[in-house]
PDB file of C-alpha atoms and ligand atoms in Angstrom:
ATOM      1  CA  MET A 213      57.301  82.813   6.763  1.00 90.00           C
ATOM      2  CA  ASN A 214      54.688  82.419   4.076  1.00 94.00           C
ATOM      3  CA  LEU A 215      53.500  79.010   3.418  1.00 97.00           C
ATOM      4  CA  LEU A 216      50.717  78.797   0.574  1.00 98.00           C
ATOM      5  CA  LEU A 217      49.459  75.670   1.290  1.00 98.00           C
ATOM      6  CA  LEU A 218      48.069  73.386  -1.756  1.00 98.00           C
ATOM      7  CA  GLY A 219      44.415  71.948   0.254  1.00 96.00           C
ATOM      8  CA  GLY A 220      40.688  70.665  -0.882  1.00 92.00           C
ATOM      9  CA  THR A 221      41.393  68.319   2.460  1.00 92.00           C
ATOM     10  CA  SER A 222      41.011  67.430   5.828  1.00 90.00           C
ATOM     11  CA  GLU A 223      44.892  67.369   6.512  1.00 94.00           C
ATOM     12  CA  ALA A 224      45.352  70.636   5.082  1.00 95.00           C
ATOM     13  CA  ARG A 225      42.375  71.930   7.786  1.00 93.00           C
ATOM     14  CA  GLU A 226      44.399  70.260  10.350  1.00 93.00           C
ATOM     15  CA  LEU A 227      47.578  71.757   8.971  1.00 95.00           C
ATOM     16  CA  VAL A 228      45.947  75.020   9.161  1.00 94.00           C
ATOM     17  CA  ALA A 229      44.972  75.132  12.529  1.00 90.00           C
ATOM     18  CA  LEU A 230      48.940  73.241  13.885  1.00 91.00           C
ATOM     19  CA  LEU A 231      50.369  75.980  11.783  1.00 91.00           C
ATOM     20  CA  ALA A 232      48.527  78.689  13.786  1.00 86.00           C
ATOM     21  CA  ALA A 233      50.483  78.410  17.208  1.00 79.00           C
ATOM     22  CA  ASP A 234      53.790  78.443  15.134  1.00 79.00           C
ATOM     23  CA  ASN A 235      53.772  82.089  13.352  1.00 78.00           C
ATOM     24  CA  VAL A 236      53.285  80.863   9.557  1.00 87.00           C
ATOM     25  CA  ASP A 237      51.268  82.772   7.041  1.00 90.00           C
ATOM     26  CA  VAL A 238      49.673  80.262   5.797  1.00 96.00           C
ATOM     27  CA  VAL A 239      46.862  81.000   2.597  1.00 97.00           C
ATOM     28  CA  THR A 240      45.489  78.153   1.754  1.00 97.00           C
ATOM     29  CA  SER A 241      44.462  77.006  -2.085  1.00 97.00           C
ATOM     30  CA  LEU A 242      41.265  75.485  -2.917  1.00 96.00           C
ATOM     31  CA  ALA A 243      40.362  75.085  -7.073  1.00 95.00           C
ATOM     32  CA  GLY A 244      36.805  75.602  -6.517  1.00 90.00           C
ATOM     33  CA  SER A 245      35.761  72.085  -7.713  1.00 80.00           C
ATOM     34  CA  VAL A 246      32.842  71.541  -4.997  1.00 78.00           C
ATOM     35  CA  ALA A 247      30.100  73.398  -4.362  1.00 73.00           C
ATOM     36  CA  ASP A 248      31.292  73.277   0.203  1.00 71.00           C
ATOM     37  CA  PRO A 249      34.499  73.371  -0.310  1.00 68.00           C
ATOM     38  CA  HIS A 250      34.564  73.384   3.489  1.00 77.00           C
ATOM     39  CA  PRO A 251      37.417  76.278   3.449  1.00 77.00           C
ATOM     40  CA  PRO A 252      39.811  76.134   6.694  1.00 82.00           C
ATOM     41  CA  GLU A 253      40.465  79.231   9.275  1.00 86.00           C
ATOM     42  CA  GLY A 254      42.144  81.864   7.712  1.00 90.00           C
ATOM     43  CA  THR A 255      43.312  83.221   4.704  1.00 95.00           C
ATOM     44  CA  THR A 256      42.173  81.537   1.223  1.00 95.00           C
ATOM     45  CA  ARG A 257      42.535  82.117  -2.825  1.00 96.00           C
ATOM     46  CA  VAL A 258      40.150  80.232  -4.909  1.00 95.00           C
ATOM     47  CA  GLY A 259      41.004  78.408  -8.337  1.00 96.00           C
ATOM     48  CA  GLY A 260      43.821  76.980 -10.591  1.00 98.00           C
ATOM     49  CA  PHE A 261      46.917  79.017 -11.226  1.00 98.00           C
ATOM     50  CA  GLY A 262      47.270  78.593 -14.611  1.00 98.00           C
ATOM     51  CA  GLY A 263      49.054  75.167 -14.393  1.00 98.00           C
ATOM     52  CA  ALA A 264      52.955  74.987 -13.433  1.00 98.00           C
ATOM     53  CA  ASP A 265      54.201  78.405 -15.385  1.00 98.00           C
ATOM     54  CA  GLY A 266      51.760  80.671 -13.359  1.00 98.00           C
ATOM     55  CA  LEU A 267      52.296  79.303 -10.271  1.00 98.00           C
ATOM     56  CA  ALA A 268      55.606  79.711  -9.774  1.00 98.00           C
ATOM     57  CA  ASP A 269      54.915  83.533 -10.811  1.00 98.00           C
ATOM     58  CA  TYR A 270      52.045  83.111  -8.064  1.00 98.00           C
ATOM     59  CA  LEU A 271      55.236  82.431  -6.633  1.00 98.00           C
ATOM     60  CA  ARG A 272      57.628  84.933  -6.770  1.00 98.00           C
ATOM     61  CA  GLY A 273      55.168  87.483  -7.016  1.00 98.00           C
ATOM     62  CA  GLN A 274      53.597  86.639  -3.935  1.00 97.00           C
ATOM     63  CA  HIS A 275      56.653  85.885  -2.028  1.00 97.00           C
ATOM     64  CA  VAL A 276      55.998  82.447  -0.874  1.00 97.00           C
ATOM     65  CA  ASP A 277      59.204  80.789   0.698  1.00 96.00           C
ATOM     66  CA  VAL A 278      57.387  77.338   0.924  1.00 97.00           C
ATOM     67  CA  VAL A 279      54.875  75.128  -0.336  1.00 98.00           C
ATOM     68  CA  VAL A 280      53.039  72.409   1.276  1.00 98.00           C
ATOM     69  CA  ASP A 281      50.993  70.214  -1.300  1.00 98.00           C
ATOM     70  CA  ALA A 282      48.269  68.736   0.921  1.00 97.00           C
ATOM     71  CA  THR A 283      46.001  67.888  -2.259  1.00 97.00           C
ATOM     72  CA  HIS A 284      43.906  64.773  -2.479  1.00 95.00           C
ATOM     73  CA  PRO A 285      46.202  61.809  -3.524  1.00 96.00           C
ATOM     74  CA  PHE A 286      44.858  61.377  -6.983  1.00 95.00           C
ATOM     75  CA  ALA A 287      45.065  64.735  -7.760  1.00 96.00           C
ATOM     76  CA  GLY A 288      48.514  63.969 -10.117  1.00 96.00           C
ATOM     77  CA  ARG A 289      48.553  67.138 -12.124  1.00 97.00           C
ATOM     78  CA  MET A 290      48.713  69.517  -8.898  1.00 98.00           C
ATOM     79  CA  SER A 291      51.197  67.897  -7.412  1.00 98.00           C
ATOM     80  CA  ALA A 292      53.156  68.037 -10.468  1.00 98.00           C
ATOM     81  CA  ASN A 293      52.626  71.306 -11.306  1.00 98.00           C
ATOM     82  CA  ALA A 294      53.251  72.348  -8.008  1.00 98.00           C
ATOM     83  CA  ALA A 295      57.087  70.498  -8.382  1.00 98.00           C
ATOM     84  CA  ALA A 296      57.713  71.872 -11.366  1.00 98.00           C
ATOM     85  CA  ALA A 297      56.789  75.787 -10.639  1.00 98.00           C
ATOM     86  CA  CYS A 298      58.920  75.332  -6.815  1.00 98.00           C
ATOM     87  CA  GLY A 299      61.745  73.933  -8.518  1.00 97.00           C
ATOM     88  CA  ARG A 300      61.444  76.726 -11.379  1.00 97.00           C
ATOM     89  CA  ALA A 301      61.351  79.387  -8.223  1.00 98.00           C
ATOM     90  CA  GLY A 302      63.262  78.173  -6.544  1.00 97.00           C
ATOM     91  CA  VAL A 303      60.827  77.167  -3.181  1.00 98.00           C
ATOM     92  CA  PRO A 304      61.110  74.235  -1.031  1.00 97.00           C
ATOM     93  CA  LEU A 305      58.451  71.925  -0.871  1.00 98.00           C
ATOM     94  CA  LEU A 306      56.847  69.225   0.384  1.00 98.00           C
ATOM     95  CA  ARG A 307      53.965  66.839   0.083  1.00 98.00           C
ATOM     96  CA  LEU A 308      51.663  65.610   2.770  1.00 98.00           C
ATOM     97  CA  SER A 309      49.724  62.629   1.856  1.00 96.00           C
ATOM     98  CA  ARG A 310      47.480  60.527   3.731  1.00 94.00           C
ATOM     99  CA  PRO A 311      48.859  56.763   4.506  1.00 94.00           C
ATOM    100  CA  SER A 312      47.661  54.334   1.560  1.00 96.00           C
ATOM    101  CA  TRP A 313      44.919  52.304   2.677  1.00 97.00           C
ATOM    102  CA  ALA A 314      48.031  49.091   1.373  1.00 96.00           C
ATOM    103  CA  ALA A 315      48.795  48.635   4.582  1.00 93.00           C
ATOM    104  CA  ARG A 316      45.016  47.578   5.681  1.00 95.00           C
ATOM    105  CA  PRO A 317      45.113  43.561   6.585  1.00 94.00           C
ATOM    106  CA  ASP A 318      42.542  42.817   4.169  1.00 96.00           C
ATOM    107  CA  ALA A 319      44.219  44.702   1.276  1.00 97.00           C
ATOM    108  CA  ALA A 320      46.176  41.432   0.101  1.00 97.00           C
ATOM    109  CA  SER A 321      42.634  40.109  -1.054  1.00 97.00           C
ATOM    110  CA  TRP A 322      41.402  43.659  -2.880  1.00 98.00           C
ATOM    111  CA  HIS A 323      42.215  43.556  -6.938  1.00 98.00           C
ATOM    112  CA  TRP A 324      44.916  46.006  -6.709  1.00 98.00           C
ATOM    113  CA  VAL A 325      44.404  47.742 -10.905  1.00 98.00           C
ATOM    114  CA  ASP A 326      46.505  50.786 -11.724  1.00 97.00           C
ATOM    115  CA  SER A 327      43.662  52.405 -14.093  1.00 96.00           C
ATOM    116  CA  ILE A 328      40.495  53.259 -14.334  1.00 96.00           C
ATOM    117  CA  ASP A 329      39.945  51.459 -17.748  1.00 96.00           C
ATOM    118  CA  ARG A 330      41.254  48.079 -15.734  1.00 98.00           C
ATOM    119  CA  ALA A 331      38.825  48.595 -12.401  1.00 98.00           C
ATOM    120  CA  ARG A 332      35.895  48.696 -15.193  1.00 97.00           C
ATOM    121  CA  GLU A 333      37.181  45.246 -17.026  1.00 97.00           C
ATOM    122  CA  VAL A 334      37.833  43.443 -12.893  1.00 98.00           C
ATOM    123  CA  ALA A 335      34.708  44.781 -11.680  1.00 98.00           C
ATOM    124  CA  VAL A 336      32.292  43.330 -14.770  1.00 96.00           C
ATOM    125  CA  ARG A 337      33.803  39.616 -13.716  1.00 97.00           C
ATOM    126  CA  LEU A 338      32.780  40.414 -10.368  1.00 98.00           C
ATOM    127  CA  GLY A 339      29.520  41.198 -10.200  1.00 96.00           C
ATOM    128  CA  GLU A 340      26.761  43.194 -11.452  1.00 96.00           C
ATOM    129  CA  ARG A 341      24.959  45.725  -8.420  1.00 98.00           C
ATOM    130  CA  VAL A 342      28.264  48.234  -8.115  1.00 98.00           C
ATOM    131  CA  PHE A 343      28.925  50.318  -5.265  1.00 98.00           C
ATOM    132  CA  LEU A 344      31.035  53.355  -7.432  1.00 98.00           C
ATOM    133  CA  ALA A 345      32.589  55.441  -4.738  1.00 97.00           C
ATOM    134  CA  ILE A 346      35.128  57.161  -6.805  1.00 96.00           C
ATOM    135  CA  GLY A 347      34.222  60.624  -6.719  1.00 92.00           C
ATOM    136  CA  ARG A 348      32.461  62.300  -9.290  1.00 92.00           C
ATOM    137  CA  GLN A 349      34.832  63.315 -11.978  1.00 90.00           C
ATOM    138  CA  SER A 350      35.506  59.743 -12.694  1.00 92.00           C
ATOM    139  CA  LEU A 351      32.266  58.570 -13.399  1.00 95.00           C
ATOM    140  CA  GLY A 352      31.668  59.310 -16.603  1.00 95.00           C
ATOM    141  CA  GLU A 353      34.471  56.661 -17.441  1.00 95.00           C
ATOM    142  CA  PHE A 354      31.300  54.019 -16.484  1.00 97.00           C
ATOM    143  CA  ILE A 355      28.265  55.726 -17.860  1.00 96.00           C
ATOM    144  CA  GLY A 356      28.220  52.873 -20.663  1.00 95.00           C
ATOM    145  CA  TRP A 357      26.890  50.826 -17.738  1.00 96.00           C
ATOM    146  CA  THR A 358      23.651  50.707 -18.680  1.00 96.00           C
ATOM    147  CA  ASP A 359      23.097  46.858 -18.081  1.00 94.00           C
ATOM    148  CA  ARG A 360      24.011  46.860 -13.928  1.00 96.00           C
ATOM    149  CA  PHE A 361      22.845  48.292 -10.970  1.00 98.00           C
ATOM    150  CA  VAL A 362      25.273  50.900 -10.234  1.00 98.00           C
ATOM    151  CA  LEU A 363      24.928  53.012  -6.832  1.00 98.00           C
ATOM    152  CA  ALA A 364      27.429  55.991  -6.673  1.00 97.00           C
ATOM    153  CA  ARG A 365      28.395  58.092  -3.796  1.00 97.00           C
ATOM    154  CA  VAL A 366      29.526  61.071  -3.913  1.00 95.00           C
ATOM    155  CA  VAL A 367      29.807  65.466  -2.528  1.00 91.00           C
ATOM    156  CA  ASP A 368      28.181  66.909  -5.718  1.00 91.00           C
ATOM    157  CA  LEU A 369      26.268  65.764  -8.095  1.00 93.00           C
ATOM    158  CA  PRO A 370      27.334  65.109 -11.495  1.00 91.00           C
ATOM    159  CA  ASP A 371      26.999  67.667 -14.600  1.00 91.00           C
ATOM    160  CA  LEU A 372      25.788  64.365 -16.713  1.00 93.00           C
ATOM    161  CA  ALA A 373      23.160  62.178 -16.843  1.00 95.00           C
ATOM    162  CA  VAL A 374      23.656  58.598 -15.535  1.00 96.00           C
ATOM    163  CA  PRO A 375      21.524  55.831 -16.485  1.00 97.00           C
ATOM    164  CA  PRO A 376      18.487  54.700 -15.001  1.00 97.00           C
ATOM    165  CA  SER A 377      19.438  51.623 -13.865  1.00 97.00           C
ATOM    166  CA  TRP A 378      22.476  53.339 -11.641  1.00 98.00           C
ATOM    167  CA  THR A 379      21.853  55.329  -8.167  1.00 97.00           C
ATOM    168  CA  VAL A 380      22.990  58.379  -6.833  1.00 97.00           C
ATOM    169  CA  LEU A 381      23.162  59.437  -3.421  1.00 97.00           C
ATOM    170  CA  ARG A 382      25.155  62.573  -1.763  1.00 95.00           C
ATOM    171  CA  GLY A 383      27.258  62.651   1.113  1.00 93.00           C
ATOM    172  CA  ARG A 384      30.616  63.617   2.548  1.00 89.00           C
ATOM    173  CA  GLY A 385      32.887  61.736   4.388  1.00 88.00           C
ATOM    174  CA  PRO A 386      33.401  60.803   7.367  1.00 90.00           C
ATOM    175  CA  PHE A 387      30.682  57.394   7.104  1.00 95.00           C
ATOM    176  CA  ARG A 388      29.880  55.603   9.949  1.00 96.00           C
ATOM    177  CA  ILE A 389      30.045  51.663   9.235  1.00 97.00           C
ATOM    178  CA  GLU A 390      26.413  50.440  10.532  1.00 98.00           C
ATOM    179  CA  ASP A 391      25.860  52.854   7.573  1.00 97.00           C
ATOM    180  CA  ASP A 392      27.752  51.838   5.156  1.00 98.00           C
ATOM    181  CA  LEU A 393      27.055  47.981   6.170  1.00 98.00           C
ATOM    182  CA  ASP A 394      22.539  48.751   5.371  1.00 98.00           C
ATOM    183  CA  LEU A 395      24.105  50.389   2.405  1.00 98.00           C
ATOM    184  CA  LEU A 396      25.853  47.502   0.576  1.00 98.00           C
ATOM    185  CA  ARG A 397      23.214  45.204   1.976  1.00 98.00           C
ATOM    186  CA  SER A 398      19.581  47.303   1.396  1.00 98.00           C
ATOM    187  CA  HIS A 399      21.623  47.569  -2.490  1.00 98.00           C
ATOM    188  CA  ASP A 400      22.810  44.642  -2.650  1.00 98.00           C
ATOM    189  CA  ILE A 401      25.906  45.754  -3.513  1.00 98.00           C
ATOM    190  CA  ASP A 402      28.285  42.736  -5.414  1.00 98.00           C
ATOM    191  CA  VAL A 403      31.279  44.754  -5.880  1.00 98.00           C
ATOM    192  CA  LEU A 404      32.525  47.739  -4.982  1.00 98.00           C
ATOM    193  CA  VAL A 405      34.895  49.831  -7.147  1.00 98.00           C
ATOM    194  CA  THR A 406      37.464  52.601  -4.862  1.00 98.00           C
ATOM    195  CA  LYS A 407      39.928  54.271  -4.928  1.00 97.00           C
ATOM    196  CA  ASP A 408      43.334  54.198  -2.875  1.00 97.00           C
ATOM    197  CA  SER A 409      42.548  57.663  -1.360  1.00 95.00           C
ATOM    198  CA  GLY A 410      43.748  56.111   1.792  1.00 94.00           C
ATOM    199  CA  GLY A 411      43.395  57.564   5.689  1.00 86.00           C
ATOM    200  CA  PRO A 412      43.199  56.700   9.018  1.00 79.00           C
ATOM    201  CA  THR A 413      39.376  54.567   8.909  1.00 79.00           C
ATOM    202  CA  ASP A 414      37.109  54.114   6.291  1.00 93.00           C
ATOM    203  CA  ALA A 415      33.668  52.663   6.668  1.00 97.00           C
ATOM    204  CA  LYS A 416      32.964  51.230   2.755  1.00 97.00           C
ATOM    205  CA  LEU A 417      36.413  49.199   3.181  1.00 98.00           C
ATOM    206  CA  ASP A 418      35.205  47.841   6.358  1.00 97.00           C
ATOM    207  CA  ALA A 419      31.733  47.090   5.228  1.00 98.00           C
ATOM    208  CA  ALA A 420      32.652  45.171   2.468  1.00 98.00           C
ATOM    209  CA  SER A 421      35.098  43.281   4.223  1.00 97.00           C
ATOM    210  CA  GLU A 422      32.641  42.356   7.264  1.00 97.00           C
ATOM    211  CA  LEU A 423      30.322  41.266   3.751  1.00 98.00           C
ATOM    212  CA  GLY A 424      32.978  39.612   1.414  1.00 98.00           C
ATOM    213  CA  VAL A 425      31.707  42.173  -1.081  1.00 98.00           C
ATOM    214  CA  PRO A 426      35.001  41.863  -3.175  1.00 98.00           C
ATOM    215  CA  VAL A 427      36.849  45.451  -3.806  1.00 98.00           C
ATOM    216  CA  VAL A 428      38.425  46.601  -6.910  1.00 98.00           C
ATOM    217  CA  MET A 429      41.126  49.727  -5.696  1.00 98.00           C
ATOM    218  CA  ILE A 430      42.249  52.265  -8.216  1.00 98.00           C
ATOM    219  CA  ARG A 431      46.407  52.774  -7.476  1.00 97.00           C
ATOM    220  CA  ARG A 432      47.708  56.006  -6.569  1.00 96.00           C
ATOM    221  CA  PRO A 433      49.355  57.945  -9.456  1.00 94.00           C
ATOM    222  CA  ALA A 434      52.961  58.457  -8.296  1.00 92.00           C
ATOM    223  CA  PRO A 435      54.665  61.368  -6.392  1.00 91.00           C
ATOM    224  CA  PRO A 436      56.606  63.741  -8.588  1.00 95.00           C
ATOM    225  CA  GLU A 437      60.236  62.743  -8.134  1.00 95.00           C
ATOM    226  CA  GLY A 438      62.216  64.047  -6.223  1.00 95.00           C
ATOM    227  CA  VAL A 439      60.090  65.535  -3.566  1.00 97.00           C
ATOM    228  CA  PRO A 440      60.298  64.879   0.090  1.00 97.00           C
ATOM    229  CA  VAL A 441      56.931  62.819   0.904  1.00 97.00           C
ATOM    230  CA  VAL A 442      55.417  63.346   5.117  1.00 97.00           C
ATOM    231  CA  THR A 443      51.909  61.055   5.458  1.00 95.00           C
ATOM    232  CA  ASP A 444      51.257  62.717   9.106  1.00 95.00           C
ATOM    233  CA  VAL A 445      50.726  66.596  10.157  1.00 95.00           C
ATOM    234  CA  ALA A 446      53.062  66.888  11.886  1.00 95.00           C
ATOM    235  CA  ASP A 447      55.927  65.795  10.546  1.00 97.00           C
ATOM    236  CA  VAL A 448      55.113  69.262   8.607  1.00 97.00           C
ATOM    237  CA  VAL A 449      55.608  71.327  11.606  1.00 94.00           C
ATOM    238  CA  VAL A 450      58.642  69.529  11.713  1.00 95.00           C
ATOM    239  CA  TRP A 451      59.839  69.784   8.425  1.00 96.00           C
ATOM    240  CA  LEU A 452      58.552  73.363   8.705  1.00 95.00           C
ATOM    241  CA  ARG A 453      61.847  73.885  11.572  1.00 92.00           C
ATOM    242  CA  GLY A 454      63.970  72.871   9.857  1.00 93.00           C
ATOM    243  CA  VAL A 455      63.756  75.250   6.459  1.00 93.00           C
ATOM    244  CA  ARG A 456      63.929  78.037   8.916  1.00 88.00           C
ATOM    245  CA  ARG A 457      66.993  76.722  11.045  1.00 88.00           C
ATOM    246  CA  GLY A 458      68.209  76.335   7.562  1.00 84.00           C
ATOM    247  CA  ALA A 459      67.431  79.807   6.112  1.00 82.00           C
ATOM    248  CA  ALA A 460      67.981  81.307   9.066  1.00 81.00           C
ATOM    249  CA  GLY A 461      72.218  79.633   9.505  1.00 84.00           C
ATOM    250  CA  GLN A 462      72.504  81.240   5.288  1.00 80.00           C
ATOM    251  CA  ARG A 463      71.721  84.385   6.338  1.00 81.00           C
ATOM    252  CA  ARG A 464      73.875  84.414   9.292  1.00 84.00           C
ATOM    253  CA  ARG A 465      76.857  82.581   6.311  1.00 84.00           C
ATOM    254  CA  SER A 466      75.973  84.966   3.506  1.00 83.00           C
ATOM    255  CA  ARG A 467      76.272  88.498   6.859  1.00 81.00           C
TER     256      ARG A 467
HETATM  257  N1  NAP B 651      40.796  64.191  -7.305  1.00 56.24           N
HETATM  258  C1  NAP B 651      39.935  63.529  -6.082  1.00 56.24           C
HETATM  259  O1  NAP B 651      40.023  62.323  -5.855  1.00 56.24           O
HETATM  260  C2  NAP B 651      39.677  64.054  -4.992  1.00 56.24           C
HETATM  261  C3  NAP B 651      39.659  63.926  -4.153  1.00 56.24           C
HETATM  262  C4  NAP B 651      38.704  65.073  -3.093  1.00 56.24           C
HETATM  263  C5  NAP B 651      39.814  66.676  -2.876  1.00 56.24           C
HETATM  264  N2  NAP B 651      40.157  67.133  -3.874  1.00 56.24           N
HETATM  265  C6  NAP B 651      40.547  68.674  -4.315  1.00 56.24           C
HETATM  266  O2  NAP B 651      39.969  68.655  -4.933  1.00 56.24           O
HETATM  267  C7  NAP B 651      40.602  69.367  -5.794  1.00 56.24           C
HETATM  268  C8  NAP B 651      40.770  69.126  -7.301  1.00 56.24           C
HETATM  269  O3  NAP B 651      41.286  68.086  -7.355  1.00 56.24           O
HETATM  270  P1  NAP B 651      41.648  67.490  -8.615  1.00 56.24           P
HETATM  271  O4  NAP B 651      41.107  66.287  -8.911  1.00 56.24           O
HETATM  272  O5  NAP B 651      40.776  68.007 -10.009  1.00 56.24           O
HETATM  273  O6  NAP B 651      42.624  68.114  -9.044  1.00 56.24           O
HETATM  274  P2  NAP B 651      44.089  68.036 -10.064  1.00 56.24           P
HETATM  275  O7  NAP B 651      43.422  67.424 -11.464  1.00 56.24           O
HETATM  276  O8  NAP B 651      45.297  67.339  -9.655  1.00 56.24           O
HETATM  277  O9  NAP B 651      44.121  69.443 -11.220  1.00 56.24           O
HETATM  278  C9  NAP B 651      43.629  69.665 -12.049  1.00 56.24           C
HETATM  279  C10 NAP B 651      43.826  71.639 -11.734  1.00 56.24           C
HETATM  280  O10 NAP B 651      42.529  71.663 -11.242  1.00 56.24           O
HETATM  281  C11 NAP B 651      43.649  73.107 -10.624  1.00 56.24           C
HETATM  282  N3  NAP B 651      43.452  72.838  -8.789  1.00 56.24           N
HETATM  283  C12 NAP B 651      43.888  71.939  -8.060  1.00 56.24           C
HETATM  284  N4  NAP B 651      43.926  71.589  -7.446  1.00 56.24           N
HETATM  285  C13 NAP B 651      44.403  73.239  -6.547  1.00 56.24           C
HETATM  286  C14 NAP B 651      44.389  73.988  -4.791  1.00 56.24           C
HETATM  287  N5  NAP B 651      43.737  73.020  -4.397  1.00 56.24           N
HETATM  288  N6  NAP B 651      44.646  74.841  -6.149  1.00 56.24           N
HETATM  289  C15 NAP B 651      43.766  75.835  -7.404  1.00 56.24           C
HETATM  290  N7  NAP B 651      44.356  74.523  -8.100  1.00 56.24           N
HETATM  291  C16 NAP B 651      44.179  73.540  -7.794  1.00 56.24           C
HETATM  292  C17 NAP B 651      45.169  73.363 -11.546  1.00 56.24           C
HETATM  293  O11 NAP B 651      44.339  74.141 -12.296  1.00 56.24           O
HETATM  294  P3  NAP B 651      46.035  75.179 -12.522  1.00 56.24           P
HETATM  295  O12 NAP B 651      46.520  73.864 -13.844  1.00 56.24           O
HETATM  296  O13 NAP B 651      45.071  76.239 -13.591  1.00 56.24           O
HETATM  297  O14 NAP B 651      46.983  75.038 -11.619  1.00 56.24           O
HETATM  298  C18 NAP B 651      44.932  72.218 -11.763  1.00 56.24           C
HETATM  299  O15 NAP B 651      45.383  71.272 -13.200  1.00 56.24           O
HETATM  300  C19 NAP B 651      41.912  69.726  -4.840  1.00 56.24           C
HETATM  301  O16 NAP B 651      42.453  70.273  -4.283  1.00 56.24           O
HETATM  302  C20 NAP B 651      41.670  67.951  -4.572  1.00 56.24           C
HETATM  303  O17 NAP B 651      42.775  68.660  -3.170  1.00 56.24           O
HETATM  304  C21 NAP B 651      40.698  65.724  -4.824  1.00 56.24           C
END
């Protein structure tokens, strides 16, 4: 079975390790947008496909049997392209998306918003010393905040020049709660702006909760319609076995 894994996440790396024991040929695709992408074991390819049409051509050209979209929950364009391309090429697609933080006990106290614009509006009312944990790509949308202290944590430094009132910190999670408590305290943070990336734990949210720092949480984009979604890598293996059984049954019937 040839599997194309749309990656760039820790779940995608975990899945590669799990499938190695299951006799599946996996090619992990990375966007190439981070300097040090922590590539998974096994075969990788790097760079965009050229939209949904380019991906559909790739699926046919490489005889891909199944696609697992394990990109980040906010990689909405890639997920939409995967849904369109798999539909066109007749290739089964599964979305693996880590669990949302909406189920955390403190989630009801957060200020949930649907967009970065709305996050900016809400955060302005809540505080003047902001911890921005939204990734490098969206920092530009806050660049007008020259009148307040901003602590931005990113994996790679942004290309843009940030205002003098900002501090940009490089770091890649997972982080420790002690460190994030220290970070919020030492910078006197009074509001956290972040997005619902999800996952089993998150130190900044635990730290904000402990210190009573308000949280502005940007909701995830909705997954493409009609695409099955799982939140656990083990469920991908179960789904793949179902696809294999279905394909074997079809071969038997056509003999
Ligand atoms: N967004 C985040 O907050 C975030 C956080 C951590 C990691 N990541 C990872 O970073 C990558 C890019 O995220 P994004 O938010 O920029 O995505 P995006 O906005 O949904 O995608 C933009 C374009 O990048 C290309 N692309 C994205 N993921 C790709 C992949 N795995 N393999 C090949 N091409 C890919 C596609 O180009 P073409 O149209 O040319 O095919 C896509 O149209 C993803 O792999 C994602 O898992 C994203």
